[in-house]
Structure formats: C-alpha cells, structure tokens
XYZ file of C-alpha atoms in Angstrom:
761
model
C 133.308 31.195 162.377
C 136.914 30.488 161.362
C 136.077 26.919 160.336
C 132.986 27.977 158.406
C 133.331 28.153 154.642
C 133.378 31.725 153.397
C 130.394 31.130 151.125
C 128.311 29.851 154.049
C 128.932 32.844 156.307
C 125.895 35.119 156.856
C 125.814 38.461 155.081
C 125.767 40.229 158.436
C 129.312 38.980 159.063
C 130.549 41.478 156.458
C 127.707 43.882 155.655
C 125.803 46.249 157.912
C 122.929 44.359 159.587
C 120.344 46.637 157.932
C 121.846 45.937 154.511
C 121.936 42.204 155.191
C 118.307 42.281 156.326
C 117.230 44.196 153.221
C 119.018 41.749 150.905
C 117.260 38.896 152.687
C 113.807 40.485 152.542
C 113.915 41.797 148.997
C 116.158 39.306 147.186
C 116.168 36.205 149.449
C 119.958 36.396 149.770
C 121.245 35.062 153.089
C 124.940 34.194 152.780
C 128.100 35.633 151.253
C 127.923 32.891 148.652
C 124.369 33.907 147.741
C 125.494 37.469 147.035
C 128.643 36.431 145.169
C 126.513 34.181 142.943
C 123.962 36.961 142.294
C 125.318 37.994 138.908
C 124.505 41.146 136.930
C 121.928 40.573 134.199
C 123.620 43.038 131.854
C 126.259 45.756 131.683
C 125.862 49.368 130.605
C 128.765 51.126 128.856
C 129.538 54.116 131.088
C 130.495 56.299 128.136
C 127.170 55.749 126.417
C 123.629 56.820 127.188
C 120.532 54.659 127.000
C 118.495 55.173 123.841
C 115.028 56.362 124.859
C 113.506 54.807 121.748
C 114.244 51.360 123.217
C 111.996 51.960 126.233
C 108.622 50.221 126.421
C 105.661 51.172 128.579
C 105.281 49.089 131.731
C 108.844 47.718 131.826
C 111.118 48.037 134.839
C 114.300 49.641 133.494
C 117.676 51.039 134.468
C 118.877 53.784 132.141
C 121.818 56.164 131.930
C 120.955 59.682 130.781
C 122.361 63.205 130.994
C 120.637 65.894 133.037
C 119.619 68.990 131.052
C 117.682 70.882 133.694
C 116.395 70.633 137.254
C 113.388 72.721 138.298
C 111.186 72.785 141.377
C 107.577 73.944 141.617
C 104.729 73.886 144.128
C 102.092 71.200 143.572
C 98.562 72.490 142.905
C 96.514 69.568 144.169
C 98.309 68.991 147.462
C 100.940 70.426 149.754
C 104.610 70.148 148.917
C 106.907 70.578 145.955
C 107.757 68.504 142.939
C 111.095 68.423 141.146
C 111.074 67.996 137.390
C 114.323 66.736 135.907
C 114.716 66.895 132.150
C 117.175 64.346 130.776
C 118.471 63.387 127.353
C 119.914 60.317 125.692
C 122.313 62.501 123.659
C 125.933 63.147 124.591
C 127.114 66.704 125.136
C 129.511 66.567 122.178
C 128.355 64.286 119.377
C 131.597 64.731 117.437
C 133.595 62.631 119.928
C 132.812 59.924 122.491
C 132.264 61.053 126.059
C 134.997 59.203 127.936
C 134.132 60.749 131.283
C 130.489 61.818 131.181
C 130.248 63.083 134.724
C 133.422 65.149 134.393
C 132.525 66.503 130.957
C 128.996 67.323 132.007
C 130.181 69.361 134.967
C 132.684 71.233 132.769
C 129.833 72.033 130.375
C 127.731 73.314 133.225
C 130.529 75.459 134.651
C 131.266 76.888 131.210
C 127.612 77.603 130.599
C 127.601 75.487 127.446
C 125.240 72.729 128.484
C 122.503 72.221 125.958
C 118.995 73.092 127.051
C 115.917 70.965 126.808
C 114.462 73.212 124.115
C 117.367 72.477 121.772
C 116.705 68.757 121.720
C 114.261 66.880 119.499
C 111.246 65.622 121.473
C 112.295 62.000 121.043
C 115.663 62.625 122.718
C 114.424 64.141 125.982
C 112.302 62.947 128.854
C 110.964 64.712 131.927
C 111.134 62.805 135.206
C 109.072 63.815 138.224
C 110.250 63.554 141.851
C 108.013 64.089 144.842
C 111.054 64.243 147.124
C 111.797 67.612 145.519
C 114.447 68.859 147.935
C 116.547 65.662 147.760
C 116.452 65.369 143.977
C 117.203 69.060 143.384
C 120.133 68.854 145.817
C 121.641 65.644 144.363
C 121.180 66.231 140.636
C 122.932 68.929 138.616
C 122.958 69.956 134.972
C 125.463 67.825 133.059
C 125.379 64.894 135.483
C 125.258 61.429 133.988
C 122.783 59.553 136.181
C 121.453 56.017 136.309
C 117.703 56.097 136.886
C 115.789 52.926 137.847
C 112.022 52.624 137.767
C 108.920 51.634 135.833
C 108.223 53.224 132.466
C 104.870 55.026 132.528
C 103.137 57.639 130.388
C 102.177 61.248 131.136
C 100.521 63.537 128.604
C 101.416 61.173 125.776
C 105.108 61.005 126.671
C 107.049 58.166 128.310
C 108.441 58.972 131.736
C 109.699 57.543 135.016
C 107.892 58.782 138.098
C 109.923 59.153 141.290
C 112.635 56.759 140.037
C 115.580 55.706 142.099
C 118.768 57.397 140.934
C 122.531 57.216 141.320
C 124.920 59.874 140.025
C 127.746 58.208 138.139
C 131.302 59.284 138.797
C 134.514 57.994 137.308
C 135.670 54.912 139.271
C 139.214 54.849 140.512
C 139.596 58.569 141.222
C 140.665 59.377 144.772
C 138.607 61.727 146.914
C 139.317 65.288 145.871
C 141.220 64.168 142.789
C 140.097 65.330 139.385
C 139.167 62.310 137.208
C 141.148 61.599 134.074
C 138.923 62.367 131.047
C 141.023 60.065 128.842
C 140.848 57.034 131.149
C 138.721 54.138 129.805
C 135.508 53.660 131.724
C 134.605 50.180 132.988
C 131.155 48.751 132.238
C 128.439 49.358 134.799
C 126.852 46.150 136.189
C 123.056 46.118 136.281
C 121.673 43.539 138.731
C 118.236 41.876 138.783
C 116.525 44.318 141.126
C 113.208 45.119 142.736
C 111.406 48.422 143.038
C 112.399 48.647 146.706
C 115.982 47.492 146.265
C 117.489 48.912 143.056
C 120.602 47.805 141.228
C 122.985 50.449 142.590
C 122.295 49.372 146.175
C 122.996 45.774 145.208
C 126.200 46.906 143.499
C 127.225 48.795 146.643
C 126.704 45.687 148.796
C 128.725 43.580 146.352
C 131.508 46.196 146.337
C 131.678 46.117 150.132
C 131.874 42.333 150.065
C 134.634 42.292 147.459
C 136.663 44.812 149.460
C 136.327 43.052 152.822
C 136.856 39.347 152.084
C 139.673 37.297 150.610
C 138.056 35.547 147.646
C 140.914 33.038 147.594
C 139.146 31.406 150.564
C 136.178 30.440 148.363
C 135.747 26.737 147.642
C 136.475 26.026 143.968
C 135.035 22.647 142.862
C 136.852 22.677 139.504
C 140.104 20.662 139.839
C 143.316 22.595 139.006
C 144.126 20.345 136.043
C 140.786 21.222 134.440
C 141.393 24.923 135.059
C 144.636 24.553 133.172
C 143.240 22.345 130.407
C 140.414 24.746 129.555
C 142.294 27.973 130.467
C 139.706 29.010 133.003
C 140.204 31.861 135.486
C 140.338 31.030 139.181
C 137.090 31.283 141.104
C 138.321 34.410 142.917
C 139.231 36.100 139.638
C 135.955 35.028 138.044
C 134.016 36.717 140.845
C 135.940 39.951 140.324
C 135.579 39.826 136.548
C 131.820 39.370 136.724
C 131.110 41.907 139.504
C 133.831 44.481 138.920
C 134.797 44.311 135.245
C 137.458 46.639 133.923
C 136.627 46.091 130.273
C 133.778 44.748 128.194
C 135.265 41.258 127.733
C 135.746 40.587 131.468
C 132.218 39.256 132.222
C 132.498 36.887 129.247
C 135.768 35.513 130.645
C 134.118 35.016 134.015
C 131.076 33.256 132.578
C 133.301 30.712 130.818
C 134.263 29.507 134.283
C 130.779 29.622 135.812
C 129.159 27.785 132.894
C 131.809 25.095 132.931
C 131.545 24.709 136.722
C 127.781 24.236 136.522
C 128.080 21.781 133.649
C 130.824 19.809 135.397
C 128.883 19.379 138.656
C 125.750 18.264 136.790
C 127.672 15.877 134.548
C 129.528 14.355 137.508
C 126.165 13.678 139.147
C 124.939 11.952 135.993
C 128.210 10.056 135.512
C 128.033 8.731 139.065
C 124.456 7.590 138.508
C 125.492 5.875 135.304
C 128.297 4.150 137.205
C 125.803 2.883 139.790
C 123.586 1.560 137.012
C 126.579 -0.166 135.443
C 127.248 -1.975 138.721
C 123.668 -3.251 139.059
C 122.545 -6.623 137.756
C 119.147 -7.877 136.702
C 117.674 -10.819 134.840
C 118.531 -11.178 131.150
C 115.810 -11.899 128.596
C 117.605 -12.976 125.387
C 115.655 -13.610 122.158
C 113.964 -17.019 121.918
C 113.700 -18.792 118.563
C 110.186 -19.663 117.423
C 108.584 -17.442 120.046
C 106.059 -14.612 119.967
C 108.513 -12.072 118.588
C 109.633 -14.231 115.705
C 106.031 -15.081 114.795
C 105.029 -11.438 115.052
C 107.883 -10.249 112.805
C 107.065 -12.888 110.203
C 103.478 -11.679 109.979
C 104.178 -7.947 109.626
C 102.576 -6.622 106.409
C 105.323 -4.011 106.011
C 109.080 -3.688 106.306
C 110.609 -2.042 109.343
C 112.434 1.218 108.661
C 116.213 1.277 108.942
C 115.849 3.283 112.147
C 113.454 0.758 113.667
C 115.850 -2.048 112.777
C 118.818 -0.199 114.302
C 117.047 0.799 117.520
C 115.498 -2.667 117.753
C 118.967 -4.230 117.785
C 120.135 -1.804 120.490
C 117.170 -2.658 122.705
C 117.406 -6.393 121.939
C 121.008 -6.464 123.140
C 120.192 -4.387 126.238
C 117.260 -6.564 127.300
C 119.325 -9.694 126.674
C 121.988 -8.500 129.122
C 122.191 -8.749 132.905
C 123.010 -5.029 133.031
C 119.700 -3.145 133.468
C 118.706 -1.231 130.367
C 118.032 2.473 130.934
C 117.312 3.842 127.490
C 115.523 6.912 126.164
C 113.709 6.308 122.892
C 112.775 9.516 121.158
C 111.351 10.045 117.740
C 109.220 12.374 115.717
C 105.480 12.033 115.337
C 104.581 8.730 113.680
C 108.108 7.310 113.665
C 106.969 3.956 115.064
C 108.154 4.056 118.669
C 105.269 1.923 119.950
C 106.109 -0.850 117.498
C 109.739 -0.854 118.641
C 108.613 -1.009 122.272
C 106.153 -3.835 121.557
C 108.898 -5.949 119.990
C 110.962 -5.507 123.165
C 107.968 -6.495 125.289
C 107.453 -9.653 123.205
C 111.130 -10.549 123.662
C 110.674 -10.417 127.442
C 107.399 -12.365 127.253
C 109.120 -15.094 125.220
C 111.513 -15.716 128.116
C 108.712 -15.984 130.663
C 108.965 -12.417 131.913
C 106.363 -9.688 132.162
C 106.474 -6.299 130.440
C 104.565 -3.174 131.445
C 103.670 -0.130 129.364
C 102.841 2.927 131.472
C 100.662 5.575 129.792
C 99.873 8.957 131.361
C 96.145 8.979 130.563
C 93.348 6.433 130.274
C 92.712 7.621 126.709
C 96.279 6.788 125.739
C 96.301 3.517 127.695
C 93.128 2.426 125.913
C 94.616 3.461 122.580
C 97.729 1.382 123.251
C 95.660 -1.653 124.202
C 93.538 -1.427 121.057
C 96.485 -0.888 118.728
C 98.578 -3.639 120.348
C 95.693 -6.135 120.192
C 95.055 -5.140 116.600
C 98.642 -5.584 115.457
C 99.162 -8.816 117.446
C 95.917 -10.424 116.311
C 95.654 -13.971 117.684
C 98.998 -13.547 119.469
C 97.379 -11.083 121.894
C 95.680 -13.833 123.906
C 98.825 -15.990 123.866
C 100.814 -13.029 125.216
C 98.183 -12.394 127.874
C 97.578 -8.730 127.003
C 95.665 -6.921 129.773
C 94.937 -3.307 130.674
C 94.541 -1.760 134.142
C 93.075 1.703 134.776
C 91.453 3.422 137.743
C 88.026 3.626 136.111
C 87.634 -0.151 135.673
C 84.977 -1.880 137.710
C 86.047 -3.622 140.910
C 85.367 -7.048 139.405
C 87.419 -6.287 136.276
C 90.293 -4.995 138.419
C 90.301 -8.147 140.576
C 90.413 -10.364 137.519
C 93.223 -8.355 135.932
C 95.264 -8.244 139.159
C 94.920 -12.002 139.531
C 96.248 -12.563 136.009
C 99.168 -10.208 136.726
C 100.197 -11.826 140.016
C 99.970 -15.312 138.497
C 102.180 -14.356 135.555
C 99.484 -15.242 133.024
C 99.424 -11.625 131.873
C 102.801 -11.103 130.226
C 102.034 -7.775 128.517
C 100.383 -5.279 130.846
C 99.201 -1.829 129.794
C 97.949 0.771 132.209
C 98.035 4.158 133.850
C 99.172 5.276 137.303
C 96.881 2.521 138.604
C 99.759 0.088 137.963
C 101.876 1.909 140.562
C 99.638 1.016 143.496
C 100.833 -1.207 146.331
C 98.132 -3.774 145.556
C 99.676 -4.547 142.147
C 102.068 -7.514 142.376
C 103.977 -9.001 139.448
C 105.180 -12.565 139.171
C 108.300 -11.793 137.125
C 108.504 -8.184 135.956
C 111.353 -7.704 133.520
C 110.663 -4.574 131.428
C 108.950 -1.240 132.076
C 108.129 0.982 129.105
C 107.210 4.553 130.092
C 105.318 6.428 127.377
C 105.482 10.220 127.453
C 107.856 10.021 130.398
C 107.609 13.704 131.334
C 104.085 13.017 132.625
C 105.486 10.762 135.375
C 107.557 11.781 138.380
C 110.927 10.147 138.953
C 109.717 8.263 142.022
C 106.716 7.000 140.065
C 108.841 5.703 137.201
C 111.018 3.756 139.627
C 108.183 2.284 141.698
C 107.953 -0.862 139.572
C 110.745 -3.317 140.420
C 111.576 -6.911 139.605
C 111.443 -9.964 141.886
C 112.878 -9.285 145.368
C 113.346 -5.617 144.512
C 115.860 -6.163 141.723
C 116.063 -3.471 139.039
C 114.272 -4.024 135.765
C 114.996 -3.003 132.205
C 113.507 0.432 131.483
C 112.621 2.016 128.176
C 111.551 5.673 128.374
C 109.722 7.027 125.314
C 108.896 10.562 124.287
C 107.063 11.764 121.206
C 108.441 15.267 121.728
C 111.743 15.496 119.855
C 114.553 16.722 122.088
C 117.670 18.436 120.730
C 120.793 16.360 121.349
C 122.234 18.928 123.745
C 119.051 18.811 125.848
C 119.011 15.026 125.937
C 122.682 15.004 126.906
C 122.048 17.434 129.771
C 118.722 16.189 131.070
C 119.102 12.465 130.431
C 122.862 12.102 130.762
C 122.475 8.852 132.697
C 120.384 7.220 129.953
C 121.388 5.697 126.650
C 119.639 7.586 123.861
C 118.094 6.095 120.727
C 116.578 8.241 117.999
C 114.036 7.304 115.331
C 114.525 9.975 112.704
C 112.535 8.646 109.746
C 108.869 7.943 109.094
C 107.481 4.538 108.073
C 106.369 4.037 104.502
C 102.790 5.114 103.833
C 102.760 8.175 106.099
C 101.420 11.132 104.115
C 102.462 14.758 104.194
C 100.319 17.137 106.249
C 99.962 20.613 104.741
C 99.865 23.271 107.479
C 98.490 26.800 107.078
C 98.120 29.792 109.426
C 94.612 31.281 109.391
C 94.397 34.815 110.818
C 90.797 35.724 111.579
C 91.919 39.237 112.529
C 93.128 39.796 108.987
C 90.417 37.727 107.269
C 87.270 37.533 109.471
C 85.272 35.891 106.678
C 87.548 32.852 106.763
C 85.842 31.574 109.921
C 82.816 30.450 107.902
C 85.147 28.823 105.396
C 86.673 26.683 108.180
C 83.420 24.838 108.721
C 82.711 24.574 105.001
C 86.119 22.946 104.657
C 85.253 20.540 107.481
C 82.001 19.588 105.741
C 83.867 18.896 102.485
C 86.133 16.377 104.249
C 83.188 14.742 106.000
C 81.318 14.440 102.699
C 84.348 12.584 101.314
C 83.945 10.034 104.107
C 86.790 11.419 106.200
C 86.898 12.684 109.795
C 87.860 16.002 111.397
C 89.550 17.033 114.656
C 88.861 20.495 116.103
C 91.203 21.394 118.971
C 90.537 24.206 121.465
C 92.544 25.334 124.517
C 89.832 25.286 127.206
C 87.046 23.037 128.430
C 84.473 25.760 129.113
C 84.267 29.530 129.016
C 84.955 29.768 132.748
C 88.386 28.198 132.252
C 89.884 31.609 131.655
C 89.466 32.326 135.363
C 93.040 32.268 136.768
C 91.879 29.844 139.441
C 90.632 27.481 136.728
C 93.572 26.897 134.354
C 92.916 25.663 130.841
C 94.270 22.432 129.435
C 96.508 24.498 127.172
C 99.052 24.693 129.964
C 101.906 24.985 127.487
C 100.433 28.027 125.771
C 102.511 31.132 125.199
C 99.993 33.555 123.862
C 99.285 35.657 126.936
C 95.787 36.889 127.635
C 94.425 37.476 124.130
C 90.682 36.902 123.915
C 88.595 35.687 121.006
C 85.868 37.764 119.430
C 83.392 36.166 121.808
C 85.303 37.606 124.758
C 86.829 34.291 125.873
C 89.010 31.626 124.370
C 87.299 28.952 122.325
C 86.148 26.085 124.568
C 85.069 22.491 124.055
C 81.619 23.011 125.487
C 80.988 26.349 123.803
C 82.311 25.504 120.342
C 80.802 22.022 120.133
C 77.410 23.524 120.933
C 77.790 26.212 118.275
C 78.970 23.768 115.613
C 76.001 21.501 116.256
C 73.682 24.374 115.332
C 75.528 25.440 112.162
C 73.527 24.701 108.991
C 76.702 23.832 107.075
C 77.311 20.948 109.509
C 73.712 19.776 109.681
C 73.501 16.008 109.932
C 77.155 15.603 110.973
C 77.909 13.445 113.978
C 79.676 15.834 116.400
C 81.092 14.863 119.800
C 83.261 16.524 122.463
C 86.209 15.197 124.471
C 88.271 16.642 127.340
C 90.338 15.485 130.274
C 87.710 15.895 132.988
C 85.339 13.332 131.525
C 84.902 9.976 133.195
C 87.211 7.298 131.837
C 84.372 5.210 130.427
C 82.941 8.206 128.571
C 86.345 9.110 127.130
C 86.852 5.540 125.987
C 83.389 5.476 124.377
C 84.114 8.618 122.394
C 87.608 7.587 121.284
C 86.403 4.132 120.293
C 83.611 5.755 118.312
C 86.091 8.068 116.584
C 88.405 5.164 115.765
C 85.468 3.140 114.326
C 84.332 6.060 112.154
C 81.122 6.634 114.119
C 81.997 10.308 114.771
C 82.494 12.808 111.938
C 83.876 15.766 113.893
C 85.456 15.693 117.340
C 85.934 18.891 119.364
C 88.648 18.252 121.953
C 91.328 19.794 124.121
C 94.986 18.830 123.830
C 94.076 15.538 125.533
C 94.392 14.065 122.022
C 97.965 15.355 121.672
C 99.608 11.964 121.975
C 98.697 8.430 121.076
C 95.295 8.881 119.463
C 95.201 6.886 116.214
C 92.382 7.667 113.754
C 93.680 6.725 110.276
C 90.600 8.220 108.566
C 91.156 11.732 110.014
C 92.382 14.142 107.329
C 91.663 17.629 108.708
C 92.661 19.271 111.978
C 91.503 22.775 112.917
C 93.331 24.208 115.939
C 91.489 27.214 117.355
C 93.470 29.828 119.333
C 96.623 28.122 118.086
C 98.705 31.019 119.407
C 98.018 29.680 122.909
C 100.028 26.521 122.296
C 103.752 25.865 122.075
C 105.334 24.718 118.835
C 106.019 21.198 120.090
C 102.387 20.799 121.138
C 101.154 22.027 117.758
C 103.512 19.576 116.062
C 102.236 16.698 118.201
C 98.621 17.589 117.470
C 99.326 17.766 113.752
C 100.658 14.219 113.958
C 97.141 12.914 114.714
C 96.169 13.232 111.026
C 97.633 11.797 107.846
C 98.198 8.455 109.567
C 96.254 6.170 107.257
C 97.738 6.801 103.830
C 95.542 9.874 103.266
C 97.042 13.344 102.911
C 96.114 15.732 105.712
C 95.575 19.438 106.280
C 96.190 21.302 109.540
C 94.822 24.836 110.015
C 96.360 26.978 112.774
C 93.641 29.491 113.566
C 94.437 32.698 115.435
C 92.855 36.081 116.006
C 96.226 37.778 116.014
C 97.070 39.848 112.961
C 100.290 39.658 110.969
C 102.092 41.720 113.628
C 101.035 39.439 116.485
C 103.708 38.165 118.843
C 102.875 34.509 118.173
C 102.717 34.672 114.377
C 106.432 33.812 113.886
C 105.918 30.641 115.941
C 102.897 29.626 113.928
C 104.700 30.351 110.667
C 107.592 28.166 111.841
C 105.248 25.238 112.496
C 103.645 25.705 109.089
C 107.020 25.804 107.315
C 108.542 22.519 108.498
C 107.661 18.970 109.561
C 111.036 18.486 111.281
C 110.131 18.025 114.933
C 113.740 18.349 116.085
C 114.064 21.734 114.368
C 110.804 22.925 115.912
C 111.881 21.673 119.327
C 115.078 23.708 119.112
C 113.163 26.822 118.056
C 110.638 26.273 120.838
C 113.419 25.926 123.380
C 115.125 29.101 122.172
C 111.927 31.074 122.670
C 110.726 29.490 125.906
C 114.186 29.081 127.506
C 115.246 26.252 129.777
C 113.206 27.572 132.677
C 110.078 26.313 130.968
C 111.284 22.791 130.365
C 113.838 21.908 133.019
C 112.237 21.517 136.403
C 112.116 19.480 139.551
C 110.205 16.241 139.518
C 107.900 16.532 142.493
C 108.972 19.182 144.970
C 106.988 22.020 143.459
C 110.022 24.312 143.596
C 111.251 25.796 140.332
C 114.693 24.447 139.503
C 116.533 25.546 136.397
C 119.970 25.833 134.924
C 121.401 29.140 136.124
C 124.189 30.013 133.707
C 123.985 27.337 131.041
C 121.902 27.291 127.906
C 121.669 23.739 126.613
C 121.432 25.056 123.059
C 124.028 27.828 123.091
C 126.553 26.089 125.315
C 126.472 22.538 123.942
C 130.272 22.549 123.509
C 130.799 23.389 127.180
C 128.403 20.616 128.175
C 130.237 18.098 125.991
C 133.600 19.101 127.477
C 132.235 18.766 130.995
C 130.620 15.421 130.172
C 133.910 13.949 128.947
C 135.811 15.351 131.951
C 133.178 14.072 134.394
C 133.240 10.560 132.942
C 137.049 10.467 133.205
C 136.999 11.753 136.794
C 134.383 9.236 137.947
C 136.104 6.362 136.147
C 139.407 7.130 137.927
C 137.958 8.205 141.269
C 134.335 7.045 141.767
C 134.071 8.507 145.271
C 135.884 11.722 144.290
C 138.135 11.229 147.299
C 140.976 12.982 145.448
C 138.745 15.966 144.685
C 137.080 16.861 148.008
C 135.864 20.298 146.881
C 134.172 18.839 143.803
C 132.747 16.050 145.937
C 131.221 18.580 148.327
C 129.662 20.552 145.465
C 128.212 17.357 144.000
C 126.755 16.249 147.350
C 125.132 19.649 147.845
C 123.670 19.668 144.330
C 122.669 16.013 144.097
C 119.328 16.032 145.796
C 116.115 15.270 144.011
C 114.685 18.783 144.057
C 117.561 20.136 141.977
C 118.728 17.321 139.738
C 115.821 15.130 138.725
C 115.172 17.184 135.628
C 112.248 16.188 133.460
C 111.526 17.262 129.935
C 108.198 19.043 129.725
C 106.981 19.150 126.164
C-alpha cells in the first residue's frame, strides 16, 4: 500500500467500508482519486436562501430554506404519522444579511419572535411532507436553516418536495459546545452531482473525511513546477482544498484555473507528441508536373478560383509535394468549393503516377462526387481513370473496378466504406481525401496506406464549420485550412421561420409556394426528420439524430415522415401533376442513385427526404427548401441543409417549419439560423447550447468521453497557453523523461477511447 499512489488507493482505505460501497454503487467512484476529482457542480451562499420562484416542476434540486413550523398529524388513509414542515425563502430579518442563519434562527425561536407561516406571502413559503414523522420532527426546529434535496412535485396546486433528504446547516469552524460567531463570514456550501439515494451532503461528508485523513501533498501533480510558477497556479493539494472546502466565493474559481489548465496541458501534450511522430515519418512526394492533368484542368476552368481556394491550394500543393506526410483539415462553409480544392490535389498526385482516393460516408454522396468530378473534368476523366466503388455495385462491376485499381489504371478512386475492405489493393496510393470525416472512425480513416505500409498524404474535409478553439482542441495534430468565402455566382438564400402553432393556415400556403416554384421550372426539397410514423418508437430512432427538440409531436400525433408526407402531398390538388419522389437512408443504393440522378436531371419536381441530403447533393435548379419539424434539428444541420439550394445562380428560399409557438424552447435557435448565413457563427452558437458533450466523443468504443472541466469556447485562452507549453515541452523532451509525473498522466490518458475525439456535426 505504501508504494501505491494516493489517487489509486481504494476508498475503503480511508472511508468506512459501507460508505465506500455506497459511493461505488451510486456514483461509480472507486478510488481516492475518483472522489477527489468529483467536483461540486455549484456552490450555495450559506447566508442566503434559495428563491422558491426559481424552482421548476420535475427537477432534482438542493435548496436552503428556513423552517417556520413543524407539525405532526395522523394519516387518514393508512397507519402512521406524517410531519409537515413549513419553510420559507425569506430571511428572519430583511433589514440586514443573516451572517449566521442557524444561530440567528435559534435565537428567534428562543425569543419567540420567529415569523409564522401565516405572515408570509404564499409565494415565499412551501410545505414539505415527511413520512418518517418522528425523525423529521426530532431533527428540525423552528428557525433552522436546512438544506433539502429532492424532486420538485406538486400538491394541491403548490410546488413541494415530498420526503426530501435534509441536512441542518450549522456554522463551520465552531468547536463542540462553543457558540458560533454571528459576525464570522460563512463559506460557500458545495453542492455535488447527486442521486436520489445518495444526496449531496453525504458526498460532502465523505469528501470531508478524505480531506481530513490524507496528506494531499502525496498526490501526483502532472503540471511541472515551472508552469505552476509561470501561470501562477495553485498546487494540486491546494486546488483540491479550494474546490471542496472553499472559505470564500472566489476559491473554487482559483482551483478551476489549475484543473482546466491541467486537462488542457495533458491533451495538448498528447497531440504535440502525435504531431512529432508525424513529423518524423516520410512518404512519397508528388510535386506538380508541368503540362499534366492539373495544368490542363486549370486552364479550362470557366471561372476564377477564389482567393481562399488559391491560398489553400498552395498549402496543399506544397504538402503533397513534400516527403513529410500531409495531415490537413480542410474546413469551409456550405458551397465554399472544398471539393474543387481536393480534386486539384488529386490531379497533382495522378500527374506523378500516384493514386488518390476520396472517401464519402454514403453511396448518395459518393455518386454525387463521381458525377460532379466527371462533369467538371470532361474528357480528362477517362485520362485520369476516374472510378467509383460502392457496396451496392454488381459483382462484375466490382471485379472490373478492383482490377483497374490494383493495376494503377484508376488514378482517381471515389467510394464509400467499401474501399476499406481487405480485398482492395492499390498499386501506388499517395493521397486519401476523407469527406465529412466525422462519419468515419479513426481506425477506418487510417486503414488505407501506401506501398509497403508507408503513410500517405491525408486531407480531411468537413462542411460543418468548426470554431477555431474547437479545431485547435480536437484536431491539434492536424494542420488546418479554412475556406471562408463563397465562389462567385452563389446566390443568397432567404430563410424564414414558419410557426404553424401561431399561424395554422400557413400550412396550405407552404404547398402553394412549392407549386409556384415548380411552375417557374424550378425544383423543391422537402425535408422531414423521420422515415415513417413508427420511427418515433424509442427503439426505432429517426434520422434526425442531431435533433434537440425533445418529444414534441405534430398535429397528426407523430413527427412528419418521408412515407407519410410524400403520400399526402401526392394527393393534394395544389400539387396535382407534379412529379413527387421520396428519398431516405434505408433505400437500396441503386434506388437512391436513381432518385438523385433524376433530381439532378430535373426529372423530379419535389423531393421529400430525410437529412440524407444534408451534404454533397448538388441540384442547381432547386430554389425552395421546406424543412418540416425544423425544431428537431441542430443549427449546423439546418445550415447544411439550406446549402443545398441557391447553388445554380438562382436565389433560394428556406422555410423552417415548426409547430412550436413564439415561446417554444427551439424558437431562438431557428431565429438564429434565419438571421445569419455565417456557418462559423452558427457553429459557435450551436456548441454553446449543446455543450461539448454532444460533439466530443470517442471514435469507436461506445463509451461517452468528454472534456471534464474545459469549455473549448469559454476557455480558448487556457487551451492556447497549454498548446504553446506542450509544444515547447515535447520539442525539448520528446519522451518527457524529465517530467515523469506528466508522462504518467499522458500515458494514462492517451488511449483511443479517451483521446480520439471526432467532431460530430
């Protein structure tokens, strides 16, 4: 035990075995380190009471209130007694702050001056019921300040807590039998993430026992002393005391400065070490070739590249022409021309005799890429040997395509996960382009290698704009390129929120508006969150897996679905004669391709689809998009969907349809989407609302893995400091041999389940 790190010791080595067992069962805490790292979620000022008006029905809460009366009565419906405790959120003396509520309350009671329940306004009192009548009536007295923990419910039209857990608050620091000092400042009261069976005061008691019985100086601090000094951080031992046993309001903030920096430093060291490994690797260089495919392609472009495309193109050209493997993230807003930039890189590799692969997450998107690349290359497509490989291809077509790949004849290869199979062999793979990278696991993205297992150049693309601080945290081992301007000819898309709850008659107008666009020779997308009405069954999740709108139902009783809505639209007189089709992710690949090809050729007037069309679908003639149940989708998804229209020089209109009224929880999100076309701004807003837990996760383990103390938006400065420090440390000491405690923390954290973060749009 003596050689075992303090943090690794079991809780039973310090706490009573029953307490240790309860912490394990209820909170999954096993070691001293687990409990020390179990931080309070908030702090209650001891001299203040919780405002009852802030309580909401159904929430689990911890409140501080003052006892006005305690009564006991026999229950009518069954044997036993019930204690009714009336409490208030008002202090005993409103003309001065209550510095020692427990002490003052007892003085009031002894003097007979405690206010009664009848003297309080109804909104300032609450009656709590206890079925353990004898215990509650014995423990609670008039004037006590008590922390009650439980679930807010309703009885006879009034909010209440039934049989809540309680803890009488006394003034800390007073010795047994000593009268507390009414003028002494009261420290904040930590409130821990708790469960109904293990409330916050029991957690606090376990933490207090731990703090009293161990020497926190024995804890392993991974932050080197020089960085403590540089950033004026408290020691780890002091940080633990500040966060668990604060003496003043600012103490937890001082502690969190250390814990946020520690987390950022460990993560950034992991990324810096990966970057150093990448720097040491070598691959084949594919420099530009004069008179080749790329030069011919550029000469034939009917438009001028944007300044951003030129800049990013040079960055990628230099990377691919180097023996150091390129690992670059290319992000840009909807319609910024990422695919064109990637194609130019693929042509550069093809010119030097190499092969380039573009991985797409769906067959719809892979087919779209093939069509658009063949279209823009024209006669060069055959010279470049453009092929596509998907799972739904016939066996004969697959054999032919695989033969062209293994021979090297196919120099530009487009496909889905089918390209990752063991039967796919490349002659000279030099570049892998991953489109919508968050749809691929880390192992999948690194399956494709060059000759003899050598690394290849990798270009990772995302159409979901990522705030710089997110990119720096999640993709710290990648170079980042940003396309932040739209090509000439892209038209503005006007976006409007349509509330059917406020204006039910507008539903008919939606389809009239669709008919007007169709009569002009244009096309319409209608997006819905589910495939069929049964998709609302929890066991049958909808394709709107990024929705945030809760369980709101449409007027029909279920969310709008592809099958249901397409059938209804076909029967509407206003759409009589219109060519209407449906598309969703469960269709066979050939059927999906038929429908998308028909939409691209103008053979379909109105397409009802799920979010399967979110990325990559190019229909220049589409001018109207109607998104039903838009409140079910995140802002980034809505922005991506909106980008499917206005692509062919025609102005577009996007209607965000919801059955929430103006007070609905999702209306601010929809209004934000309608107010701006800046995808980076929307991404930041989306992240603020959804928090990192929704976008930072493990790649394949299935376990939820998130940043614990850091917010990549709020703590960007801390992340930048840690990034610079980590790069300096790794440059001077790649193995961290001079920093063994940091090295140990990095080794423990650097396993795939915790550090292969992916951005989920």
